[in-house]
Amino acid sequence: MRLLFISDIHGSPDSLAKLSSHMEQWRPDHLVILGDVLYHGPRNALRPDYAPVDVCNWLNRHKQRIVAVRGNCDSEVDQAMLEFPLLAEYSTLLVDGHKFFLTHGHHYHPGHLPPLGVGEILAYGHTHIPQLAVVAENLVAFNPGSLSLPKASLPPSFGRYEDGTLHVVNLDSGLEMMQLDLELEKSKWV
């Protein structure tokens, strides 16, 4: 199973256009969206390419593969434009024996963990800063970063899962920024 994780699109069709080449290369089974899809939010500068209708059109073309959760900037108005469910506060996904807890990160995050078991993966966005680390209680904290508005002088990024390994990838260069072998980590916890 191949998963591609994105977060914090904030209405940027240019970011999705760049993502298209990565999707063609990796051919993910699912596109996991961790919130903040259309609206740029009051704390973020408006991107020059801000075009939420174009973002809707791009995402709706991929609706059969999308699993999404609501971000703090997503609303019922956004849902009316999208042809896949967006308004769940969290969701879970079981892939290759790994349980992913999907959330945006404004409620649940490494500083406020949801009820998870050993070895489960907290997949979240919101901070616009990628993270891939083992945290308290042998949980994996996985943040793919922001597709369009990265922070901390980092490049735009996304995440992917394949064959038991999580990756954070630079959107522009395609180079891997972080990697974690879940099977290797799981063997340490048993």
CSV table of C-alpha atoms in Angstrom, one decimal:
chain,number,residue,atom,x,y,z
A,1,MET,CA,0.0,0.0,0.0
A,2,ARG,CA,1.3,3.5,-0.9
A,3,LEU,CA,0.1,6.6,0.8
A,4,LEU,CA,0.9,10.2,0.0
A,5,PHE,CA,0.3,12.7,2.8
A,6,ILE,CA,-0.3,16.4,2.3
A,7,SER,CA,-1.3,19.2,4.7
A,8,ASP,CA,-1.8,22.9,4.7
A,9,ILE,CA,-2.5,23.5,1.0
A,10,HIS,CA,-4.2,26.8,1.8
A,11,GLY,CA,-5.7,27.4,-1.6
A,12,SER,CA,-2.4,27.0,-3.7
A,13,PRO,CA,-3.0,25.3,-7.1
A,14,ASP,CA,0.7,25.8,-7.9
A,15,SER,CA,1.7,23.5,-5.0
A,16,LEU,CA,-0.7,20.8,-6.2
A,17,ALA,CA,0.7,21.2,-9.8
A,18,LYS,CA,4.1,20.4,-8.4
A,19,LEU,CA,2.7,17.5,-6.4
A,20,SER,CA,1.3,16.0,-9.6
A,21,SER,CA,4.7,14.8,-10.9
A,22,HIS,CA,5.3,13.1,-7.6
A,23,MET,CA,1.9,11.4,-7.7
A,24,GLU,CA,2.6,10.2,-11.3
A,25,GLN,CA,6.0,8.8,-10.2
A,26,TRP,CA,4.8,7.0,-6.9
A,27,ARG,CA,1.2,6.3,-7.9
A,28,PRO,CA,-0.2,6.3,-4.4
A,29,ASP,CA,-3.3,4.2,-3.4
A,30,HIS,CA,-4.5,7.0,-1.2
A,31,LEU,CA,-4.0,10.7,-0.9
A,32,VAL,CA,-4.3,11.6,2.8
A,33,ILE,CA,-5.1,15.3,3.4
A,34,LEU,CA,-4.4,16.5,7.0
A,35,GLY,CA,-6.5,19.7,6.7
A,36,ASP,CA,-6.4,23.4,5.8
A,37,VAL,CA,-7.3,22.9,2.2
A,38,LEU,CA,-8.8,26.1,0.7
A,39,TYR,CA,-8.6,29.1,3.0
A,40,HIS,CA,-5.2,30.8,3.7
A,41,GLY,CA,-6.1,31.7,7.3
A,42,PRO,CA,-5.9,35.0,9.0
A,43,ARG,CA,-2.3,34.5,10.2
A,44,ASN,CA,-0.9,33.5,6.7
A,45,ALA,CA,0.0,35.9,3.9
A,46,LEU,CA,-2.1,35.5,0.8
A,47,ARG,CA,-0.1,33.5,-1.8
A,48,PRO,CA,0.1,35.1,-5.3
A,49,ASP,CA,-1.4,31.9,-6.7
A,50,TYR,CA,-4.3,31.7,-4.3
A,51,ALA,CA,-7.2,30.1,-6.2
A,52,PRO,CA,-9.4,27.9,-4.1
A,53,VAL,CA,-11.7,26.9,-7.0
A,54,ASP,CA,-8.6,25.6,-8.9
A,55,VAL,CA,-7.6,23.6,-5.8
A,56,CYS,CA,-11.2,22.2,-5.6
A,57,ASN,CA,-11.1,21.1,-9.2
A,58,TRP,CA,-7.7,19.4,-8.8
A,59,LEU,CA,-8.7,17.6,-5.6
A,60,ASN,CA,-12.1,16.6,-7.0
A,61,ARG,CA,-10.4,14.8,-9.9
A,62,HIS,CA,-8.7,12.6,-7.3
A,63,LYS,CA,-11.7,12.2,-5.0
A,64,GLN,CA,-11.7,8.4,-5.2
A,65,ARG,CA,-8.3,8.2,-3.5
A,66,ILE,CA,-8.7,10.9,-0.9
A,67,VAL,CA,-9.0,10.4,2.8
A,68,ALA,CA,-9.2,13.8,4.6
A,69,VAL,CA,-9.6,15.4,8.0
A,70,ARG,CA,-10.7,18.9,8.9
A,71,GLY,CA,-8.2,21.7,9.6
A,72,ASN,CA,-8.8,24.8,11.7
A,73,CYS,CA,-9.2,26.8,8.5
A,74,ASP,CA,-11.7,24.4,6.9
A,75,SER,CA,-15.5,25.0,7.0
A,76,GLU,CA,-18.9,23.8,5.8
A,77,VAL,CA,-18.6,26.2,2.9
A,78,ASP,CA,-15.4,24.4,1.8
A,79,GLN,CA,-17.2,21.1,2.1
A,80,ALA,CA,-19.9,22.3,-0.3
A,81,MET,CA,-17.1,22.7,-3.0
A,82,LEU,CA,-15.4,19.4,-2.4
A,83,GLU,CA,-16.7,16.0,-3.6
A,84,PHE,CA,-15.1,14.0,-0.7
A,85,PRO,CA,-15.6,14.2,3.0
A,86,LEU,CA,-13.5,16.9,4.7
A,87,LEU,CA,-15.2,17.7,8.0
A,88,ALA,CA,-14.1,14.8,10.3
A,89,GLU,CA,-12.0,16.1,13.2
A,90,TYR,CA,-9.9,12.9,13.0
A,91,SER,CA,-9.9,9.5,11.3
A,92,THR,CA,-7.9,6.3,11.5
A,93,LEU,CA,-6.3,4.2,8.7
A,94,LEU,CA,-5.0,0.7,9.1
A,95,VAL,CA,-2.3,0.0,6.5
A,96,ASP,CA,0.1,-3.0,6.4
A,97,GLY,CA,-0.5,-3.6,10.2
A,98,HIS,CA,0.2,0.0,11.0
A,99,LYS,CA,-2.5,2.2,12.6
A,100,PHE,CA,-2.5,5.9,11.6
A,101,PHE,CA,-4.4,8.4,13.6
A,102,LEU,CA,-5.1,11.2,11.2
A,103,THR,CA,-5.8,14.7,12.5
A,104,HIS,CA,-4.9,18.3,11.6
A,105,GLY,CA,-2.9,19.0,14.7
A,106,HIS,CA,-4.7,22.0,16.3
A,107,HIS,CA,-6.3,19.6,18.9
A,108,TYR,CA,-4.2,16.5,18.9
A,109,HIS,CA,-0.4,16.8,18.5
A,110,PRO,CA,2.8,15.6,20.2
A,111,GLY,CA,2.1,17.9,23.1
A,112,HIS,CA,-1.5,16.7,23.5
A,113,LEU,CA,-1.6,13.1,22.4
A,114,PRO,CA,-4.8,11.2,21.5
A,115,PRO,CA,-5.4,7.8,23.1
A,116,LEU,CA,-3.1,5.6,21.0
A,117,GLY,CA,-1.3,2.3,21.5
A,118,VAL,CA,2.4,1.5,21.3
A,119,GLY,CA,3.8,1.8,17.8
A,120,GLU,CA,0.8,3.8,16.4
A,121,ILE,CA,1.4,6.8,14.2
A,122,LEU,CA,0.0,10.3,14.9
A,123,ALA,CA,-0.2,11.9,11.4
A,124,TYR,CA,-0.9,15.6,11.8
A,125,GLY,CA,-0.2,19.0,10.1
A,126,HIS,CA,-1.0,22.5,11.3
A,127,THR,CA,2.5,23.6,12.3
A,128,HIS,CA,3.8,23.8,8.7
A,129,ILE,CA,7.0,22.2,10.0
A,130,PRO,CA,7.8,18.5,9.1
A,131,GLN,CA,8.4,16.0,11.9
A,132,LEU,CA,9.2,12.3,11.8
A,133,ALA,CA,10.2,11.0,15.3
A,134,VAL,CA,9.4,8.5,18.0
A,135,VAL,CA,7.8,10.3,20.9
A,136,ALA,CA,6.4,9.4,24.3
A,137,GLU,CA,4.9,5.9,24.8
A,138,ASN,CA,6.7,4.7,21.6
A,139,LEU,CA,4.4,6.5,19.3
A,140,VAL,CA,5.5,8.0,16.0
A,141,ALA,CA,4.8,11.7,15.4
A,142,PHE,CA,4.6,12.3,11.6
A,143,ASN,CA,4.0,15.7,10.1
A,144,PRO,CA,4.5,16.1,6.4
A,145,GLY,CA,5.0,19.9,6.7
A,146,SER,CA,3.1,22.3,4.5
A,147,LEU,CA,2.6,22.0,0.8
A,148,SER,CA,2.4,25.7,0.3
A,149,LEU,CA,3.3,27.8,3.3
A,150,PRO,CA,6.3,26.2,5.0
A,151,LYS,CA,7.7,27.7,8.2
A,152,ALA,CA,11.1,27.8,9.9
A,153,SER,CA,12.9,28.5,6.5
A,154,LEU,CA,12.1,25.0,5.4
A,155,PRO,CA,11.0,24.0,1.9
A,156,PRO,CA,7.5,23.0,1.0
A,157,SER,CA,7.1,19.3,1.7
A,158,PHE,CA,4.8,16.3,1.7
A,159,GLY,CA,5.0,12.8,3.2
A,160,ARG,CA,4.7,9.3,1.8
A,161,TYR,CA,4.4,5.8,3.2
A,162,GLU,CA,5.6,2.7,1.3
A,163,ASP,CA,6.6,-0.8,2.4
A,164,GLY,CA,6.7,0.0,6.1
A,165,THR,CA,8.7,3.2,5.8
A,166,LEU,CA,7.6,6.8,6.3
A,167,HIS,CA,9.3,9.7,4.3
A,168,VAL,CA,9.2,13.5,4.3
A,169,VAL,CA,10.0,14.8,0.8
A,170,ASN,CA,11.0,18.2,-0.4
A,171,LEU,CA,8.2,19.2,-2.9
A,172,ASP,CA,10.5,21.2,-5.1
A,173,SER,CA,13.5,18.9,-5.4
A,174,GLY,CA,11.9,15.6,-4.7
A,175,LEU,CA,14.8,14.9,-2.3
A,176,GLU,CA,14.1,13.0,0.9
A,177,MET,CA,14.3,15.2,4.1
A,178,MET,CA,13.5,12.5,6.7
A,179,GLN,CA,12.9,8.8,6.8
A,180,LEU,CA,11.7,6.3,9.5
A,181,ASP,CA,11.5,2.5,9.1
A,182,LEU,CA,8.4,1.5,11.1
A,183,GLU,CA,9.3,-2.2,11.1
A,184,LEU,CA,12.7,-1.4,12.6
A,185,GLU,CA,11.2,0.9,15.3
A,186,LYS,CA,8.5,-1.7,16.1
A,187,SER,CA,11.1,-4.4,16.7
A,188,LYS,CA,12.7,-2.1,19.4
A,189,TRP,CA,9.3,-1.9,21.3
A,190,VAL,CA,8.5,-5.6,21.6
